[in-house]
């Protein structure tokens, strides 16, 4: 099947003719490239991106509410809320806006009959969005782990930000940071045809789960220490439960990924396995189709 990477396209009511170096191939209006669907309706595109859009909408709702609440009751002496709005809520709003635009472009690319738009999304827009996630995750990890102390001149007192209530966020941003780094590395290995790197990432993709599990166990120990060494705090108890549940979930996922079904026998490491990432799978399929198109064009 020929795929449009910048080819001339003639469309009728029921079919389209793709011309590639003099070779005409008839396709349906909704082109299917392997398992990739392009030229779909706006409604179908929304369905495919719905989960991401809902996630972005929730983050918008939270950040706008917190910023609006702060603006309605601004208090120069409220150091903690001023810190949260300026250093967390407002930057998160801007980052979420950028990522929303990236999701919208992906939805737009799915509605186009040319694979060029999806190619741009996977290899350029996707990499840009992953870089945004990486920079913001690093920024948030610095905010979380660096001690913040402020002097309130009117009251002649020092106010310190209690990190124990936000350190659990390090769990989320560590996940995002590692996942984004791996996705960029894998997409780059496909784009630049670095087969050794690609096979290495495929073979040892499970290592990310080991890192996630270590982070979860560390936080479980941290909140157990707080509950033992300090007065009981219901939030610390809830965070302990969340981290413990996360550790058990990741351990289960690690078992499924590394062991044979219903057994504890380790699987053989597969260097040709495609990681369970939507954009990585699209990148692999697009490059395979691009290679097939090149072969057809050369043989025409």
PDB file of C-alpha atoms in Angstrom:
ATOM      1  CA  UNK A   1       0.000   0.000   0.000  1.00  0.00           C
ATOM      2  CA  UNK A   2       1.337   3.411  -0.855  1.00  0.00           C
ATOM      3  CA  UNK A   3       1.266   6.042   1.858  1.00  0.00           C
ATOM      4  CA  UNK A   4       1.282   9.779   1.309  1.00  0.00           C
ATOM      5  CA  UNK A   5       4.502  11.357   2.623  1.00  0.00           C
ATOM      6  CA  UNK A   6       4.075  14.347   0.349  1.00  0.00           C
ATOM      7  CA  UNK A   7       2.569  12.700  -2.704  1.00  0.00           C
ATOM      8  CA  UNK A   8      -0.161  14.000  -4.988  1.00  0.00           C
ATOM      9  CA  UNK A   9      -3.659  12.906  -4.003  1.00  0.00           C
ATOM     10  CA  UNK A  10      -6.871  12.918  -6.047  1.00  0.00           C
ATOM     11  CA  UNK A  11     -10.084  12.222  -4.139  1.00  0.00           C
ATOM     12  CA  UNK A  12     -13.525  11.114  -5.274  1.00  0.00           C
ATOM     13  CA  UNK A  13     -16.629  10.449  -3.164  1.00  0.00           C
ATOM     14  CA  UNK A  14     -15.603   6.893  -2.329  1.00  0.00           C
ATOM     15  CA  UNK A  15     -11.939   6.461  -3.174  1.00  0.00           C
ATOM     16  CA  UNK A  16      -8.711   8.335  -3.496  1.00  0.00           C
ATOM     17  CA  UNK A  17      -5.847   7.730  -5.875  1.00  0.00           C
ATOM     18  CA  UNK A  18      -2.338   8.122  -4.526  1.00  0.00           C
ATOM     19  CA  UNK A  19       0.311   8.803  -7.131  1.00  0.00           C
ATOM     20  CA  UNK A  20       3.873   7.900  -6.149  1.00  0.00           C
ATOM     21  CA  UNK A  21       6.469   8.152  -8.883  1.00  0.00           C
ATOM     22  CA  UNK A  22       3.892   7.268 -11.523  1.00  0.00           C
ATOM     23  CA  UNK A  23       2.312   4.396  -9.579  1.00  0.00           C
ATOM     24  CA  UNK A  24      -1.379   4.776  -8.708  1.00  0.00           C
ATOM     25  CA  UNK A  25      -2.819   2.941  -5.732  1.00  0.00           C
ATOM     26  CA  UNK A  26      -6.507   3.068  -4.832  1.00  0.00           C
ATOM     27  CA  UNK A  27      -7.371   3.414  -1.145  1.00  0.00           C
ATOM     28  CA  UNK A  28     -10.533   4.021   0.836  1.00  0.00           C
ATOM     29  CA  UNK A  29     -11.175   7.510   2.226  1.00  0.00           C
ATOM     30  CA  UNK A  30     -10.248   6.276   5.705  1.00  0.00           C
ATOM     31  CA  UNK A  31      -6.715   5.072   5.110  1.00  0.00           C
ATOM     32  CA  UNK A  32      -5.435   2.234   7.270  1.00  0.00           C
ATOM     33  CA  UNK A  33      -1.674   2.017   7.532  1.00  0.00           C
ATOM     34  CA  UNK A  34      -1.037  -1.292   9.253  1.00  0.00           C
ATOM     35  CA  UNK A  35      -3.021  -0.595  12.400  1.00  0.00           C
ATOM     36  CA  UNK A  36      -2.719   3.172  11.978  1.00  0.00           C
ATOM     37  CA  UNK A  37      -5.907   4.969  10.994  1.00  0.00           C
ATOM     38  CA  UNK A  38      -5.664   8.311   9.258  1.00  0.00           C
ATOM     39  CA  UNK A  39      -8.296  10.430   7.603  1.00  0.00           C
ATOM     40  CA  UNK A  40     -10.803   9.626  10.356  1.00  0.00           C
ATOM     41  CA  UNK A  41     -13.637  11.913  11.375  1.00  0.00           C
ATOM     42  CA  UNK A  42     -13.281  14.599  14.030  1.00  0.00           C
ATOM     43  CA  UNK A  43     -15.547  12.586  16.342  1.00  0.00           C
ATOM     44  CA  UNK A  44     -13.377   9.464  16.036  1.00  0.00           C
ATOM     45  CA  UNK A  45     -10.276  11.571  16.582  1.00  0.00           C
ATOM     46  CA  UNK A  46     -11.792  12.976  19.774  1.00  0.00           C
ATOM     47  CA  UNK A  47     -12.564   9.449  21.005  1.00  0.00           C
ATOM     48  CA  UNK A  48      -8.929   8.395  20.487  1.00  0.00           C
ATOM     49  CA  UNK A  49      -7.582  11.437  22.351  1.00  0.00           C
ATOM     50  CA  UNK A  50     -10.393  11.623  24.917  1.00  0.00           C
ATOM     51  CA  UNK A  51      -8.436  10.269  27.895  1.00  0.00           C
ATOM     52  CA  UNK A  52      -5.575  12.733  27.340  1.00  0.00           C
ATOM     53  CA  UNK A  53      -7.967  15.640  26.866  1.00  0.00           C
ATOM     54  CA  UNK A  54      -9.874  14.749  30.052  1.00  0.00           C
ATOM     55  CA  UNK A  55      -6.598  14.592  31.959  1.00  0.00           C
ATOM     56  CA  UNK A  56      -5.595  18.015  30.621  1.00  0.00           C
ATOM     57  CA  UNK A  57      -9.050  19.445  31.443  1.00  0.00           C
ATOM     58  CA  UNK A  58      -8.814  18.205  35.059  1.00  0.00           C
ATOM     59  CA  UNK A  59      -5.395  19.814  35.489  1.00  0.00           C
ATOM     60  CA  UNK A  60      -6.730  23.050  33.985  1.00  0.00           C
ATOM     61  CA  UNK A  61      -9.634  22.971  36.434  1.00  0.00           C
ATOM     62  CA  UNK A  62      -7.375  22.475  39.459  1.00  0.00           C
ATOM     63  CA  UNK A  63      -4.788  25.090  38.471  1.00  0.00           C
ATOM     64  CA  UNK A  64      -7.344  27.738  37.445  1.00  0.00           C
ATOM     65  CA  UNK A  65      -9.281  27.211  40.680  1.00  0.00           C
ATOM     66  CA  UNK A  66      -6.164  27.523  42.854  1.00  0.00           C
ATOM     67  CA  UNK A  67      -4.919  30.619  40.993  1.00  0.00           C
ATOM     68  CA  UNK A  68      -8.383  32.259  41.094  1.00  0.00           C
ATOM     69  CA  UNK A  69      -8.760  31.457  44.797  1.00  0.00           C
ATOM     70  CA  UNK A  70      -5.398  33.072  45.502  1.00  0.00           C
ATOM     71  CA  UNK A  71      -6.199  36.197  43.482  1.00  0.00           C
ATOM     72  CA  UNK A  72      -9.504  36.657  45.309  1.00  0.00           C
ATOM     73  CA  UNK A  73      -7.841  36.574  48.740  1.00  0.00           C
ATOM     74  CA  UNK A  74      -4.295  37.829  48.290  1.00  0.00           C
ATOM     75  CA  UNK A  75      -2.393  38.039  51.545  1.00  0.00           C
ATOM     76  CA  UNK A  76       1.296  39.065  51.477  1.00  0.00           C
ATOM     77  CA  UNK A  77       1.819  37.251  54.793  1.00  0.00           C
ATOM     78  CA  UNK A  78       0.404  33.977  53.437  1.00  0.00           C
ATOM     79  CA  UNK A  79       3.829  32.752  52.398  1.00  0.00           C
ATOM     80  CA  UNK A  80       2.804  29.154  51.712  1.00  0.00           C
ATOM     81  CA  UNK A  81      -0.037  29.916  49.295  1.00  0.00           C
ATOM     82  CA  UNK A  82       2.016  32.600  47.548  1.00  0.00           C
ATOM     83  CA  UNK A  83       4.791  30.052  47.120  1.00  0.00           C
ATOM     84  CA  UNK A  84       2.405  27.394  45.752  1.00  0.00           C
ATOM     85  CA  UNK A  85       0.778  29.714  43.204  1.00  0.00           C
ATOM     86  CA  UNK A  86       3.996  31.266  41.907  1.00  0.00           C
ATOM     87  CA  UNK A  87       6.144  28.142  41.887  1.00  0.00           C
ATOM     88  CA  UNK A  88       3.692  25.296  41.254  1.00  0.00           C
ATOM     89  CA  UNK A  89       0.174  26.187  40.105  1.00  0.00           C
ATOM     90  CA  UNK A  90       1.029  28.866  37.542  1.00  0.00           C
ATOM     91  CA  UNK A  91       3.961  26.937  35.944  1.00  0.00           C
ATOM     92  CA  UNK A  92       1.778  23.814  35.881  1.00  0.00           C
ATOM     93  CA  UNK A  93      -0.960  25.784  34.096  1.00  0.00           C
ATOM     94  CA  UNK A  94       1.490  26.931  31.392  1.00  0.00           C
ATOM     95  CA  UNK A  95       2.972  23.454  30.927  1.00  0.00           C
ATOM     96  CA  UNK A  96      -0.504  21.941  30.721  1.00  0.00           C
ATOM     97  CA  UNK A  97      -1.454  24.499  28.055  1.00  0.00           C
ATOM     98  CA  UNK A  98       1.540  23.486  25.921  1.00  0.00           C
ATOM     99  CA  UNK A  99       0.807  19.775  26.331  1.00  0.00           C
ATOM    100  CA  UNK A 100      -2.864  20.356  25.459  1.00  0.00           C
ATOM    101  CA  UNK A 101      -1.836  22.000  22.186  1.00  0.00           C
ATOM    102  CA  UNK A 102       0.338  18.947  21.446  1.00  0.00           C
ATOM    103  CA  UNK A 103      -2.613  16.616  22.061  1.00  0.00           C
ATOM    104  CA  UNK A 104      -4.837  18.755  19.827  1.00  0.00           C
ATOM    105  CA  UNK A 105      -2.276  18.562  17.026  1.00  0.00           C
ATOM    106  CA  UNK A 106      -2.246  14.769  17.368  1.00  0.00           C
ATOM    107  CA  UNK A 107      -6.026  14.767  17.021  1.00  0.00           C
ATOM    108  CA  UNK A 108      -5.747  17.011  13.966  1.00  0.00           C
ATOM    109  CA  UNK A 109      -3.098  14.725  12.412  1.00  0.00           C
ATOM    110  CA  UNK A 110      -5.449  11.745  12.713  1.00  0.00           C
ATOM    111  CA  UNK A 111      -8.089  13.546  10.635  1.00  0.00           C
ATOM    112  CA  UNK A 112      -5.717  14.152   7.720  1.00  0.00           C
ATOM    113  CA  UNK A 113      -5.392  11.715   4.817  1.00  0.00           C
ATOM    114  CA  UNK A 114      -1.641  12.331   4.584  1.00  0.00           C
ATOM    115  CA  UNK A 115       0.625  10.417   6.930  1.00  0.00           C
ATOM    116  CA  UNK A 116       2.975  13.403   6.876  1.00  0.00           C
ATOM    117  CA  UNK A 117       1.033  15.083   9.682  1.00  0.00           C
ATOM    118  CA  UNK A 118       1.203  12.011  11.919  1.00  0.00           C
ATOM    119  CA  UNK A 119       4.900  11.686  11.102  1.00  0.00           C
ATOM    120  CA  UNK A 120       5.450  15.266  12.305  1.00  0.00           C
ATOM    121  CA  UNK A 121       3.474  14.558  15.460  1.00  0.00           C
ATOM    122  CA  UNK A 122       5.354  11.384  16.403  1.00  0.00           C
ATOM    123  CA  UNK A 123       8.898  12.491  15.598  1.00  0.00           C
ATOM    124  CA  UNK A 124       8.735  16.232  16.319  1.00  0.00           C
ATOM    125  CA  UNK A 125       5.699  17.308  18.357  1.00  0.00           C
ATOM    126  CA  UNK A 126       5.900  14.201  20.536  1.00  0.00           C
ATOM    127  CA  UNK A 127       9.619  14.720  21.243  1.00  0.00           C
ATOM    128  CA  UNK A 128       8.940  18.391  22.068  1.00  0.00           C
ATOM    129  CA  UNK A 129       6.159  17.436  24.503  1.00  0.00           C
ATOM    130  CA  UNK A 130       8.404  14.831  26.159  1.00  0.00           C
ATOM    131  CA  UNK A 131      11.133  17.460  26.588  1.00  0.00           C
ATOM    132  CA  UNK A 132       8.593  19.795  28.213  1.00  0.00           C
ATOM    133  CA  UNK A 133       7.664  16.998  30.616  1.00  0.00           C
ATOM    134  CA  UNK A 134      11.321  16.324  31.392  1.00  0.00           C
ATOM    135  CA  UNK A 135      12.188  19.975  32.133  1.00  0.00           C
ATOM    136  CA  UNK A 136       9.067  20.469  34.247  1.00  0.00           C
ATOM    137  CA  UNK A 137       9.658  17.225  36.157  1.00  0.00           C
ATOM    138  CA  UNK A 138      13.233  18.237  36.969  1.00  0.00           C
ATOM    139  CA  UNK A 139      11.971  21.671  38.035  1.00  0.00           C
ATOM    140  CA  UNK A 140       9.325  20.117  40.307  1.00  0.00           C
ATOM    141  CA  UNK A 141      11.789  17.664  41.849  1.00  0.00           C
ATOM    142  CA  UNK A 142      14.029  20.609  42.734  1.00  0.00           C
ATOM    143  CA  UNK A 143      11.039  22.445  44.247  1.00  0.00           C
ATOM    144  CA  UNK A 144      10.129  19.358  46.283  1.00  0.00           C
ATOM    145  CA  UNK A 145      13.536  18.415  47.658  1.00  0.00           C
ATOM    146  CA  UNK A 146      15.049  21.870  48.268  1.00  0.00           C
ATOM    147  CA  UNK A 147      14.156  23.355  51.629  1.00  0.00           C
ATOM    148  CA  UNK A 148      12.208  26.631  51.301  1.00  0.00           C
ATOM    149  CA  UNK A 149      12.303  29.031  54.272  1.00  0.00           C
ATOM    150  CA  UNK A 150      10.902  32.574  54.276  1.00  0.00           C
ATOM    151  CA  UNK A 151      11.217  35.444  56.727  1.00  0.00           C
ATOM    152  CA  UNK A 152       7.987  37.355  57.426  1.00  0.00           C
ATOM    153  CA  UNK A 153       9.217  40.818  58.396  1.00  0.00           C
ATOM    154  CA  UNK A 154       5.941  42.053  59.892  1.00  0.00           C
ATOM    155  CA  UNK A 155       5.778  39.138  62.323  1.00  0.00           C
ATOM    156  CA  UNK A 156       9.546  38.675  62.663  1.00  0.00           C
ATOM    157  CA  UNK A 157       9.312  34.960  62.119  1.00  0.00           C
ATOM    158  CA  UNK A 158      10.647  32.267  59.806  1.00  0.00           C
ATOM    159  CA  UNK A 159       8.182  30.162  57.857  1.00  0.00           C
ATOM    160  CA  UNK A 160       9.319  26.836  56.386  1.00  0.00           C
ATOM    161  CA  UNK A 161       7.471  24.849  53.769  1.00  0.00           C
ATOM    162  CA  UNK A 162       6.688  21.356  55.098  1.00  0.00           C
ATOM    163  CA  UNK A 163       7.976  19.047  52.358  1.00  0.00           C
ATOM    164  CA  UNK A 164       6.432  15.935  53.885  1.00  0.00           C
ATOM    165  CA  UNK A 165       3.060  16.894  52.366  1.00  0.00           C
ATOM    166  CA  UNK A 166       4.355  17.262  48.811  1.00  0.00           C
ATOM    167  CA  UNK A 167       7.211  14.764  48.672  1.00  0.00           C
ATOM    168  CA  UNK A 168       4.761  12.136  47.456  1.00  0.00           C
ATOM    169  CA  UNK A 169       4.559  14.214  44.262  1.00  0.00           C
ATOM    170  CA  UNK A 170       8.169  13.160  43.656  1.00  0.00           C
ATOM    171  CA  UNK A 171       6.735   9.735  42.887  1.00  0.00           C
ATOM    172  CA  UNK A 172       4.649  11.104  40.013  1.00  0.00           C
ATOM    173  CA  UNK A 173       7.332  13.371  38.570  1.00  0.00           C
ATOM    174  CA  UNK A 174       9.961  10.631  38.788  1.00  0.00           C
ATOM    175  CA  UNK A 175       7.668   8.371  36.750  1.00  0.00           C
ATOM    176  CA  UNK A 176       7.119  11.128  34.176  1.00  0.00           C
ATOM    177  CA  UNK A 177      10.836  11.947  33.973  1.00  0.00           C
ATOM    178  CA  UNK A 178      11.968   8.351  33.432  1.00  0.00           C
ATOM    179  CA  UNK A 179       9.148   7.532  31.006  1.00  0.00           C
ATOM    180  CA  UNK A 180       9.785  10.640  28.898  1.00  0.00           C
ATOM    181  CA  UNK A 181      13.527   9.984  28.734  1.00  0.00           C
ATOM    182  CA  UNK A 182      12.932   6.415  27.578  1.00  0.00           C
ATOM    183  CA  UNK A 183      10.328   7.416  24.967  1.00  0.00           C
ATOM    184  CA  UNK A 184      12.661  10.063  23.503  1.00  0.00           C
ATOM    185  CA  UNK A 185      15.552   7.591  23.446  1.00  0.00           C
ATOM    186  CA  UNK A 186      13.477   4.934  21.687  1.00  0.00           C
ATOM    187  CA  UNK A 187      11.959   7.330  19.138  1.00  0.00           C
ATOM    188  CA  UNK A 188      15.434   8.739  18.432  1.00  0.00           C
ATOM    189  CA  UNK A 189      16.805   5.213  17.916  1.00  0.00           C
ATOM    190  CA  UNK A 190      14.054   4.589  15.343  1.00  0.00           C
ATOM    191  CA  UNK A 191      14.484   7.938  13.599  1.00  0.00           C
ATOM    192  CA  UNK A 192      18.273   7.718  13.358  1.00  0.00           C
ATOM    193  CA  UNK A 193      18.211   3.943  12.732  1.00  0.00           C
ATOM    194  CA  UNK A 194      20.360   3.118  15.765  1.00  0.00           C
ATOM    195  CA  UNK A 195      19.550  -0.577  15.889  1.00  0.00           C
ATOM    196  CA  UNK A 196      21.861  -1.419  18.796  1.00  0.00           C
ATOM    197  CA  UNK A 197      20.286   1.230  21.016  1.00  0.00           C
ATOM    198  CA  UNK A 198      16.797   0.192  19.933  1.00  0.00           C
ATOM    199  CA  UNK A 199      17.429  -3.479  20.752  1.00  0.00           C
ATOM    200  CA  UNK A 200      19.022  -2.586  24.076  1.00  0.00           C
ATOM    201  CA  UNK A 201      16.034  -0.442  25.096  1.00  0.00           C
ATOM    202  CA  UNK A 202      13.598  -3.162  24.023  1.00  0.00           C
ATOM    203  CA  UNK A 203      15.507  -5.838  25.905  1.00  0.00           C
ATOM    204  CA  UNK A 204      15.841  -3.910  29.167  1.00  0.00           C
ATOM    205  CA  UNK A 205      12.617  -1.869  29.094  1.00  0.00           C
ATOM    206  CA  UNK A 206      11.553  -3.620  32.321  1.00  0.00           C
ATOM    207  CA  UNK A 207      14.333  -1.803  34.250  1.00  0.00           C
ATOM    208  CA  UNK A 208      12.093   1.256  34.472  1.00  0.00           C
ATOM    209  CA  UNK A 209       9.680  -0.759  36.642  1.00  0.00           C
ATOM    210  CA  UNK A 210      12.556  -1.710  38.950  1.00  0.00           C
ATOM    211  CA  UNK A 211      13.380   1.997  39.351  1.00  0.00           C
ATOM    212  CA  UNK A 212       9.712   2.837  40.001  1.00  0.00           C
ATOM    213  CA  UNK A 213       9.541   0.073  42.619  1.00  0.00           C
ATOM    214  CA  UNK A 214      12.677   1.358  44.364  1.00  0.00           C
ATOM    215  CA  UNK A 215      11.212   4.888  44.530  1.00  0.00           C
ATOM    216  CA  UNK A 216       7.937   3.552  45.946  1.00  0.00           C
ATOM    217  CA  UNK A 217       9.729   1.479  48.594  1.00  0.00           C
ATOM    218  CA  UNK A 218      11.855   4.494  49.564  1.00  0.00           C
ATOM    219  CA  UNK A 219       8.729   6.624  50.084  1.00  0.00           C
ATOM    220  CA  UNK A 220       7.042   3.828  52.063  1.00  0.00           C
ATOM    221  CA  UNK A 221      10.046   3.817  54.395  1.00  0.00           C
ATOM    222  CA  UNK A 222       9.999   7.631  54.567  1.00  0.00           C
ATOM    223  CA  UNK A 223       6.357   7.842  55.672  1.00  0.00           C
ATOM    224  CA  UNK A 224       6.776   4.947  58.132  1.00  0.00           C
ATOM    225  CA  UNK A 225       9.665   6.897  59.670  1.00  0.00           C
ATOM    226  CA  UNK A 226       7.488  10.041  59.957  1.00  0.00           C
ATOM    227  CA  UNK A 227       4.644   8.113  61.612  1.00  0.00           C
ATOM    228  CA  UNK A 228       7.046   6.574  64.132  1.00  0.00           C
ATOM    229  CA  UNK A 229       9.189   9.619  64.913  1.00  0.00           C
ATOM    230  CA  UNK A 230       6.472  12.318  64.886  1.00  0.00           C
ATOM    231  CA  UNK A 231       2.922  12.764  66.090  1.00  0.00           C
ATOM    232  CA  UNK A 232       0.317  10.851  64.126  1.00  0.00           C
ATOM    233  CA  UNK A 233      -0.771  12.663  60.961  1.00  0.00           C
ATOM    234  CA  UNK A 234      -3.675  11.324  58.919  1.00  0.00           C
ATOM    235  CA  UNK A 235      -2.146  12.662  55.696  1.00  0.00           C
ATOM    236  CA  UNK A 236       1.087  10.804  56.332  1.00  0.00           C
ATOM    237  CA  UNK A 237      -0.933   7.626  56.910  1.00  0.00           C
ATOM    238  CA  UNK A 238      -2.854   8.133  53.652  1.00  0.00           C
ATOM    239  CA  UNK A 239       0.356   8.819  51.716  1.00  0.00           C
ATOM    240  CA  UNK A 240       1.874   5.664  53.206  1.00  0.00           C
ATOM    241  CA  UNK A 241      -1.135   3.675  51.963  1.00  0.00           C
ATOM    242  CA  UNK A 242      -0.870   5.211  48.489  1.00  0.00           C
ATOM    243  CA  UNK A 243       2.855   4.442  48.207  1.00  0.00           C
ATOM    244  CA  UNK A 244       2.379   0.907  49.534  1.00  0.00           C
ATOM    245  CA  UNK A 245      -0.415   0.273  47.026  1.00  0.00           C
ATOM    246  CA  UNK A 246       1.761   1.698  44.260  1.00  0.00           C
ATOM    247  CA  UNK A 247       4.670  -0.556  45.242  1.00  0.00           C
ATOM    248  CA  UNK A 248       2.455  -3.659  45.210  1.00  0.00           C
ATOM    249  CA  UNK A 249       0.961  -2.680  41.829  1.00  0.00           C
ATOM    250  CA  UNK A 250       4.370  -2.120  40.259  1.00  0.00           C
ATOM    251  CA  UNK A 251       5.675  -5.395  41.730  1.00  0.00           C
ATOM    252  CA  UNK A 252       2.712  -7.189  40.112  1.00  0.00           C
ATOM    253  CA  UNK A 253       3.359  -5.484  36.751  1.00  0.00           C
ATOM    254  CA  UNK A 254       7.037  -6.412  37.024  1.00  0.00           C
ATOM    255  CA  UNK A 255       6.106 -10.045  37.631  1.00  0.00           C
ATOM    256  CA  UNK A 256       3.824 -10.077  34.571  1.00  0.00           C
ATOM    257  CA  UNK A 257       6.463  -8.448  32.377  1.00  0.00           C
ATOM    258  CA  UNK A 258       9.377 -10.632  33.463  1.00  0.00           C
ATOM    259  CA  UNK A 259       7.784 -14.023  34.162  1.00  0.00           C
ATOM    260  CA  UNK A 260       5.885 -16.591  32.124  1.00  0.00           C
ATOM    261  CA  UNK A 261       2.061 -16.499  32.525  1.00  0.00           C
ATOM    262  CA  UNK A 262       0.925 -18.137  35.794  1.00  0.00           C
ATOM    263  CA  UNK A 263       4.531 -19.095  36.554  1.00  0.00           C
ATOM    264  CA  UNK A 264       7.615 -17.673  38.270  1.00  0.00           C
ATOM    265  CA  UNK A 265       9.883 -18.730  35.431  1.00  0.00           C
ATOM    266  CA  UNK A 266      11.696 -15.756  33.902  1.00  0.00           C
ATOM    267  CA  UNK A 267      10.991 -14.939  30.275  1.00  0.00           C
ATOM    268  CA  UNK A 268      13.783 -14.671  27.762  1.00  0.00           C
ATOM    269  CA  UNK A 269      14.708 -11.054  27.132  1.00  0.00           C
ATOM    270  CA  UNK A 270      13.341 -10.045  23.721  1.00  0.00           C
ATOM    271  CA  UNK A 271      15.401  -7.413  21.914  1.00  0.00           C
ATOM    272  CA  UNK A 272      12.724  -7.035  19.201  1.00  0.00           C
ATOM    273  CA  UNK A 273       9.834  -6.347  21.546  1.00  0.00           C
ATOM    274  CA  UNK A 274       8.065  -3.023  21.025  1.00  0.00           C
ATOM    275  CA  UNK A 275       7.521  -1.151  24.319  1.00  0.00           C
ATOM    276  CA  UNK A 276       3.880  -0.543  25.367  1.00  0.00           C
ATOM    277  CA  UNK A 277       3.921   3.143  24.443  1.00  0.00           C
ATOM    278  CA  UNK A 278       1.434   4.522  21.921  1.00  0.00           C
ATOM    279  CA  UNK A 279       3.854   6.964  20.296  1.00  0.00           C
ATOM    280  CA  UNK A 280       6.656   4.388  20.177  1.00  0.00           C
ATOM    281  CA  UNK A 281       4.362   1.900  18.419  1.00  0.00           C
ATOM    282  CA  UNK A 282       3.311   4.591  15.948  1.00  0.00           C
ATOM    283  CA  UNK A 283       6.948   5.480  15.303  1.00  0.00           C
ATOM    284  CA  UNK A 284       7.804   1.853  14.525  1.00  0.00           C
ATOM    285  CA  UNK A 285       4.823   1.431  12.174  1.00  0.00           C
ATOM    286  CA  UNK A 286       5.413   4.727  10.381  1.00  0.00           C
ATOM    287  CA  UNK A 287       9.062   3.926   9.683  1.00  0.00           C
ATOM    288  CA  UNK A 288       8.108   0.448   8.472  1.00  0.00           C
ATOM    289  CA  UNK A 289       5.563   1.957   6.075  1.00  0.00           C
ATOM    290  CA  UNK A 290       8.066   4.584   4.954  1.00  0.00           C
ATOM    291  CA  UNK A 291      10.545   1.833   4.149  1.00  0.00           C
ATOM    292  CA  UNK A 292       7.879  -0.123   2.239  1.00  0.00           C
ATOM    293  CA  UNK A 293       6.915   2.960   0.230  1.00  0.00           C
ATOM    294  CA  UNK A 294      10.567   3.529  -0.686  1.00  0.00           C
ATOM    295  CA  UNK A 295      10.864  -0.084  -1.893  1.00  0.00           C
ATOM    296  CA  UNK A 296       7.673   0.214  -3.992  1.00  0.00           C
ATOM    297  CA  UNK A 297       8.879   3.513  -5.484  1.00  0.00           C
ATOM    298  CA  UNK A 298      12.275   2.051  -6.378  1.00  0.00           C
ATOM    299  CA  UNK A 299      10.676  -0.997  -8.027  1.00  0.00           C
ATOM    300  CA  UNK A 300       8.077   1.027  -9.947  1.00  0.00           C
TER     301      UNK A 300
END
